[in-house]
CSV table of C-alpha atoms in Angstrom, one decimal:
chain,number,residue,atom,x,y,z
A,1,MET,CA,-12.5,-3.5,-16.2
A,2,GLU,CA,-15.2,-1.4,-17.9
A,3,VAL,CA,-16.6,0.4,-15.2
A,4,LEU,CA,-18.4,3.8,-16.5
A,5,PRO,CA,-20.5,4.4,-19.7
A,6,ARG,CA,-19.7,6.2,-22.7
A,7,ASP,CA,-22.4,7.9,-23.5
A,8,GLY,CA,-21.9,11.5,-22.0
A,9,TRP,CA,-21.5,13.5,-18.5
A,10,LEU,CA,-25.4,12.8,-17.6
A,11,GLU,CA,-25.1,9.3,-18.0
A,12,THR,CA,-22.1,9.3,-16.0
A,13,LEU,CA,-23.7,11.0,-12.7
A,14,ASP,CA,-27.1,8.9,-13.3
A,15,PHE,CA,-24.4,6.0,-12.7
A,16,ILE,CA,-22.6,7.6,-10.1
A,17,ALA,CA,-25.9,8.2,-8.3
A,18,GLU,CA,-27.3,4.8,-8.9
A,19,ARG,CA,-24.3,3.1,-7.2
A,20,TRP,CA,-24.1,5.6,-4.3
A,21,SER,CA,-27.3,4.4,-3.6
A,22,GLN,CA,-26.7,0.9,-3.7
A,23,VAL,CA,-23.4,1.1,-1.3
A,24,ALA,CA,-23.6,-1.7,0.8
A,25,MET,CA,-21.7,0.0,3.9
A,26,THR,CA,-24.3,1.8,6.2
A,27,PRO,CA,-22.9,5.0,8.4
A,28,HIS,CA,-23.4,2.5,11.2
A,29,HIS,CA,-21.0,-0.2,9.8
A,30,ALA,CA,-18.4,2.3,8.8
A,31,ALA,CA,-18.6,3.7,12.5
A,32,VAL,CA,-18.2,0.3,13.5
A,33,CYS,CA,-15.4,-0.5,11.2
A,34,VAL,CA,-13.3,2.6,12.3
A,35,LEU,CA,-13.9,2.3,16.0
A,36,LEU,CA,-12.5,-1.3,15.8
A,37,SER,CA,-10.1,-0.7,13.8
A,38,LEU,CA,-8.9,2.3,16.2
A,39,ALA,CA,-8.8,-0.4,18.7
A,40,ALA,CA,-6.6,-2.8,16.6
A,41,PHE,CA,-4.0,0.0,16.1
A,42,ALA,CA,-3.8,1.4,19.6
A,43,LEU,CA,-3.3,-2.2,20.7
A,44,VAL,CA,-0.3,-3.1,18.3
A,45,PHE,CA,1.0,0.3,19.0
A,46,GLN,CA,1.2,0.2,22.7
A,47,LEU,CA,2.6,-3.6,22.5
A,48,SER,CA,5.5,-2.6,20.0
A,49,LEU,CA,5.9,0.0,22.4
A,50,ARG,CA,6.8,-1.9,25.2
A,51,VAL,CA,8.8,-4.6,23.1
A,52,TYR,CA,10.8,-2.0,21.2
A,53,SER,CA,11.7,-0.5,24.3
A,54,ARG,CA,13.6,-3.5,25.1
A,55,LEU,CA,15.1,-4.0,21.7
A,56,VAL,CA,16.0,-1.0,20.2
A,57,SER,CA,19.3,0.4,20.7
A,58,PRO,CA,19.6,3.0,21.6
A,59,PRO,CA,16.2,2.9,23.1
A,60,THR,CA,15.4,6.8,22.3
A,61,HIS,CA,12.3,8.1,22.2
A,62,GLN,CA,12.4,8.7,18.7
A,63,MET,CA,13.8,5.2,17.6
A,64,VAL,CA,11.4,3.1,20.1
A,65,PHE,CA,8.5,5.4,18.9
A,66,LEU,CA,9.6,5.0,15.1
A,67,SER,CA,10.1,1.3,15.6
A,68,ALA,CA,6.8,1.0,16.7
A,69,LEU,CA,5.0,2.7,14.0
A,70,LYS,CA,6.8,0.2,11.4
A,71,GLN,CA,5.5,-2.5,13.4
A,72,CYS,CA,2.0,-1.3,12.6
A,73,SER,CA,2.8,-0.8,8.9
A,74,TRP,CA,4.3,-4.5,9.2
A,75,THR,CA,0.9,-5.8,10.7
A,76,HIS,CA,-1.0,-3.7,8.3
A,77,GLY,CA,0.9,-4.7,5.1
A,78,LEU,CA,0.3,-8.8,6.3
A,79,CYS,CA,-3.4,-8.2,6.7
A,80,VAL,CA,-4.2,-6.5,3.4
A,81,GLY,CA,-1.9,-9.0,1.9
A,82,LEU,CA,-4.0,-11.9,3.3
A,83,CYS,CA,-7.0,-10.1,2.6
A,84,GLY,CA,-5.8,-9.7,-1.4
A,85,VAL,CA,-5.5,-13.5,-1.6
A,86,THR,CA,-8.8,-14.2,-0.1
A,87,VAL,CA,-10.6,-11.7,-2.3
A,88,VAL,CA,-8.8,-13.0,-5.5
A,89,ASN,CA,-9.8,-16.9,-4.7
A,90,HIS,CA,-13.4,-15.5,-3.4
A,91,PRO,CA,-16.1,-17.4,-5.5
A,92,ALA,CA,-17.6,-14.5,-6.7
A,93,CYS,CA,-14.4,-12.7,-8.0
A,94,ALA,CA,-13.1,-15.8,-9.5
A,95,GLN,CA,-15.8,-16.5,-11.6
A,96,ASP,CA,-16.4,-13.0,-12.7
A,97,LEU,CA,-13.3,-11.1,-12.8
A,98,LEU,CA,-15.1,-7.8,-14.4
A,99,ARG,CA,-18.3,-7.8,-12.1
A,100,GLY,CA,-17.4,-10.0,-9.6
A,101,VAL,CA,-18.0,-8.3,-5.6
A,102,CYS,CA,-16.5,-9.9,-2.6
A,103,PRO,CA,-18.9,-8.9,0.2
A,104,TRP,CA,-16.7,-7.9,2.8
A,105,LEU,CA,-14.0,-5.9,0.9
A,106,GLU,CA,-15.4,-2.7,1.4
A,107,THR,CA,-15.2,-2.9,5.2
A,108,ALA,CA,-11.4,-4.2,4.7
A,109,CYS,CA,-10.9,-1.0,3.1
A,110,MET,CA,-12.8,1.2,5.2
A,111,ALA,CA,-10.3,-0.3,7.8
A,112,SER,CA,-7.1,0.1,6.1
A,113,ALA,CA,-8.3,3.8,5.6
A,114,THR,CA,-8.4,4.1,9.5
A,115,TYR,CA,-4.9,2.9,9.5
A,116,PHE,CA,-3.6,5.3,7.3
A,117,ALA,CA,-5.1,8.2,9.4
A,118,CYS,CA,-3.5,6.9,12.2
A,119,ASP,CA,-0.4,6.6,10.3
A,120,VAL,CA,-0.2,10.3,9.3
A,121,TYR,CA,-0.9,11.5,12.7
A,122,CYS,CA,1.8,9.4,14.3
A,123,MET,CA,3.8,10.7,11.8
A,124,TRP,CA,3.1,14.4,12.4
A,125,CYS,CA,3.7,13.6,16.1
A,126,MET,CA,6.8,12.2,15.5
A,127,HIS,CA,7.8,15.8,12.9
A,128,ARG,CA,6.5,18.0,15.7
A,129,ASP,CA,8.4,16.4,18.8
A,130,ASN,CA,11.7,16.3,16.3
A,131,GLN,CA,11.9,20.0,16.0
A,132,PRO,CA,14.7,22.3,17.2
A,133,THR,CA,13.9,23.9,20.3
A,134,GLY,CA,12.4,27.3,19.8
A,135,LYS,CA,11.1,26.3,16.3
A,136,ALA,CA,7.6,25.2,15.9
A,137,ALA,CA,6.2,22.6,13.5
A,138,THR,CA,4.7,23.4,10.0
A,139,LEU,CA,1.9,21.5,8.0
A,140,MET,CA,3.9,22.7,5.0
A,141,GLY,CA,7.5,21.2,6.7
A,142,PHE,CA,6.0,18.0,7.5
A,143,ALA,CA,4.4,17.8,3.8
A,144,ARG,CA,7.8,18.6,1.8
A,145,LYS,CA,9.6,16.2,4.2
A,146,GLN,CA,7.1,12.9,3.8
A,147,TRP,CA,5.4,14.0,0.5
A,148,LEU,CA,5.6,10.2,-0.6
A,149,VAL,CA,3.6,8.5,2.2
A,150,LEU,CA,1.3,11.5,2.4
A,151,THR,CA,0.4,11.3,-1.6
A,152,HIS,CA,0.3,7.2,-1.1
A,153,HIS,CA,-2.5,7.8,1.9
A,154,PHE,CA,-4.1,10.2,0.5
A,155,VAL,CA,-4.9,9.0,-2.8
A,156,LEU,CA,-6.0,5.6,-1.6
A,157,VAL,CA,-8.5,7.2,0.7
A,158,GLY,CA,-9.1,10.5,-1.2
A,159,VAL,CA,-9.6,8.7,-4.4
A,160,PHE,CA,-10.0,4.7,-4.5
A,161,LEU,CA,-11.9,4.2,-1.5
A,162,PRO,CA,-14.8,6.6,-3.1
A,163,LEU,CA,-14.4,4.8,-6.2
A,164,LEU,CA,-14.6,1.3,-4.7
A,165,LEU,CA,-17.7,2.2,-2.7
A,166,LEU,CA,-19.4,3.8,-6.1
A,167,VAL,CA,-18.2,1.6,-8.5
A,168,ARG,CA,-19.2,-2.1,-7.0
A,169,ARG,CA,-17.3,-4.3,-9.5
A,170,GLY,CA,-13.8,-5.6,-10.6
A,171,HIS,CA,-12.6,-6.7,-7.1
A,172,TYR,CA,-10.8,-9.5,-8.3
A,173,PHE,CA,-8.4,-6.7,-9.8
A,174,VAL,CA,-8.6,-4.8,-6.3
A,175,GLY,CA,-7.5,-8.1,-4.8
A,176,CYS,CA,-4.5,-8.1,-7.1
A,177,PHE,CA,-3.4,-4.9,-6.0
A,178,MET,CA,-3.9,-5.3,-2.6
A,179,CYS,CA,-1.4,-8.0,-2.9
A,180,PHE,CA,1.4,-5.7,-3.6
A,181,GLU,CA,1.2,-5.1,0.5
A,182,PHE,CA,2.9,-8.4,1.0
A,183,SER,CA,6.3,-6.8,0.7
A,184,VAL,CA,5.5,-4.3,3.5
A,185,PRO,CA,6.6,-6.9,6.0
A,186,PHE,CA,10.0,-7.1,4.5
A,187,LEU,CA,10.4,-3.9,4.3
A,188,GLN,CA,9.5,-2.8,7.4
A,189,THR,CA,11.7,-5.9,9.0
A,190,ALA,CA,14.6,-4.2,7.2
A,191,PHE,CA,14.1,-0.8,9.5
A,192,LEU,CA,13.1,-3.0,12.6
A,193,LEU,CA,16.8,-5.1,12.2
A,194,ARG,CA,18.9,-2.2,11.8
A,195,HIS,CA,16.9,-0.3,14.6
A,196,CYS,CA,17.5,-3.2,17.3
A,197,GLY,CA,21.4,-3.5,16.4
A,198,GLN,CA,21.5,-6.2,13.7
A,199,ALA,CA,22.5,-4.1,10.4
A,200,GLY,CA,25.2,-5.8,8.4
A,201,THR,CA,24.2,-9.2,9.9
A,202,LEU,CA,23.5,-12.8,8.2
A,203,VAL,CA,19.4,-11.9,8.7
A,204,GLU,CA,19.5,-8.6,7.4
A,205,LYS,CA,21.1,-9.4,4.4
A,206,ILE,CA,18.6,-13.0,3.8
A,207,ASN,CA,15.6,-10.2,4.6
A,208,GLY,CA,17.1,-8.1,1.9
A,209,ALA,CA,17.1,-11.0,-0.8
A,210,LEU,CA,13.5,-11.9,0.2
A,211,THR,CA,12.5,-8.5,-0.3
A,212,VAL,CA,13.8,-8.1,-3.6
A,213,PHE,CA,12.1,-11.5,-4.8
A,214,VAL,CA,8.8,-10.6,-2.9
A,215,TRP,CA,8.5,-7.2,-4.6
A,216,PHE,CA,9.5,-8.7,-7.7
A,217,VAL,CA,6.3,-11.5,-7.2
A,218,THR,CA,3.7,-9.1,-6.3
A,219,ARG,CA,4.5,-5.9,-7.7
A,220,LEU,CA,5.6,-6.7,-11.3
A,221,CYS,CA,4.4,-10.1,-12.1
A,222,VAL,CA,0.9,-9.3,-10.9
A,223,PHE,CA,0.3,-7.2,-13.7
A,224,PRO,CA,1.1,-9.8,-16.5
A,225,PHE,CA,-0.7,-12.3,-14.1
A,226,MET,CA,-4.0,-9.9,-14.1
A,227,TYR,CA,-4.2,-9.9,-18.0
A,228,SER,CA,-3.2,-13.6,-18.3
A,229,THR,CA,-6.3,-14.5,-15.9
A,230,LEU,CA,-8.5,-11.8,-18.1
A,231,ALA,CA,-7.3,-13.8,-21.2
A,232,ARG,CA,-8.5,-17.0,-19.8
A,233,SER,CA,-11.9,-15.5,-18.2
A,234,LEU,CA,-12.3,-14.1,-21.9
A,235,ASN,CA,-11.3,-17.4,-23.8
A,236,VAL,CA,-8.7,-15.3,-25.8
A,237,SER,CA,-4.9,-15.1,-26.1
A,238,PHE,CA,-2.9,-12.7,-23.9
A,239,TRP,CA,-2.2,-10.5,-26.7
A,240,GLN,CA,-5.8,-9.9,-27.5
A,241,SER,CA,-6.7,-9.6,-24.1
A,242,LEU,CA,-4.6,-6.3,-24.1
A,243,PHE,CA,-7.2,-4.5,-26.3
A,244,HIS,CA,-10.3,-5.3,-24.8
A,245,PRO,CA,-10.0,-2.8,-21.3
A,246,ARG,CA,-10.3,0.7,-22.1
A,247,TRP,CA,-7.6,3.2,-22.6
A,248,TYR,CA,-7.6,4.5,-18.6
A,249,CYS,CA,-7.2,0.9,-17.4
A,250,HIS,CA,-3.8,0.4,-19.1
A,251,LEU,CA,-2.9,3.5,-18.1
A,252,GLY,CA,-3.8,3.2,-14.6
A,253,CYS,CA,-1.7,0.2,-14.4
A,254,LEU,CA,1.4,1.9,-16.2
A,255,PHE,CA,1.1,4.8,-13.8
A,256,ILE,CA,1.2,2.2,-10.8
A,257,ALA,CA,3.7,-0.1,-12.4
A,258,ILE,CA,6.5,2.6,-13.1
A,259,PRO,CA,7.4,3.4,-9.8
A,260,GLN,CA,7.5,0.0,-8.9
A,261,VAL,CA,9.9,-0.7,-11.3
A,262,TYR,CA,11.7,2.1,-9.9
A,263,TRP,CA,11.9,1.2,-6.4
A,264,PHE,CA,12.8,-2.6,-7.9
A,265,CYS,CA,16.2,-1.8,-8.8
A,266,LEU,CA,16.9,0.3,-6.0
A,267,LEU,CA,16.2,-2.9,-3.9
A,268,LEU,CA,18.0,-4.7,-6.0
A,269,GLN,CA,21.1,-2.6,-6.0
A,270,LYS,CA,20.7,-2.0,-2.0
A,271,VAL,CA,21.0,-6.1,-1.7
A,272,LEU,CA,24.0,-6.4,-4.3
A,273,ILE,CA,25.7,-3.6,-2.3
A,274,GLY,CA,25.0,-5.3,1.1
A,275,LEU,CA,26.7,-8.5,-0.6
A,276,GLY,CA,29.9,-6.7,-1.5
A,277,LEU,CA,28.7,-7.1,-5.4
A,278,MET,CA,28.5,-3.5,-5.8
A,279,GLN,CA,29.5,-0.2,-5.0
A,280,GLY,CA,27.4,3.2,-4.6
A,281,HIS,CA,24.8,5.0,-2.8
A,282,VAL,CA,21.6,3.8,-2.6
A,283,SER,CA,18.6,6.7,-2.8
A,284,LEU,CA,15.7,6.9,-0.5
A,285,LEU,CA,13.6,3.4,-0.4
A,286,PRO,CA,9.7,3.1,-0.1
A,287,GLY,CA,8.7,3.9,3.3
A,288,GLU,CA,12.0,5.4,4.3
A,289,ASP,CA,12.3,8.8,5.2
A,290,ARG,CA,15.3,11.2,6.2
A,291,ASP,CA,14.7,10.0,9.9
A,292,THR,CA,15.0,6.8,9.4
A,293,ARG,CA,17.9,7.3,7.5
A,294,LYS,CA,19.5,9.3,10.6
A,295,THR,CA,18.9,6.1,13.1
A,296,ARG,CA,21.2,3.7,11.1
């Protein structure tokens, strides 16, 4: 997990300049990746509009548009999760956890960044169209309303993507974090079932239980899994592996893990309420906004 030298800012700047010159993705490669990703997003979105215009009840423009957007998120989450599994099992990454590089991971992340840009634009269009007559949509109002999703998208694209391109090592752990997205299809399925008039059905309850299980495995168990695999690769005990990474690696894992635990508790509470085992009200879930809740 060691990625930057300790010996001052000059060495760090030299390190970044050297890594930047070694970035495998050329501008031509990036342009082709973005265009293909845009085409894939447009295809899934248009097909989803046609399908959900027949399934959504009532078939209002807002609900059909939102359902198509959720379906794109469903598809993106599944693709990213599968990419994560492939990266974790890539020979170069599995043999050298700290320095192993998956040759096509940068392409997958560039495609994911393109999806995030499309997602933000579509959310802005929906926010603009939902404004009352005579009231103009503002970026600040949009940012206040969708601050969690916007923060997620901009941090991944503006911080982690450049780091991935510059610090070309440790792709094994990037793949582990990509497996987080396996929970997204189950979250979006819950929203889609409600949009299609399946709220309170057995299918929704089963999907809720699966969501909690998949969230626990892919977003909580992944942290001890990463430390245990690091311990095996270093041939040390699990507790000794905790002292090998630098402090900012532990801090980053803690920063990511805390909201996962919080949302897991919300998801578990929602499932228990749906099964009649608990009474109460659940706050907004990850990936949910007030417009989604109004359409229930």
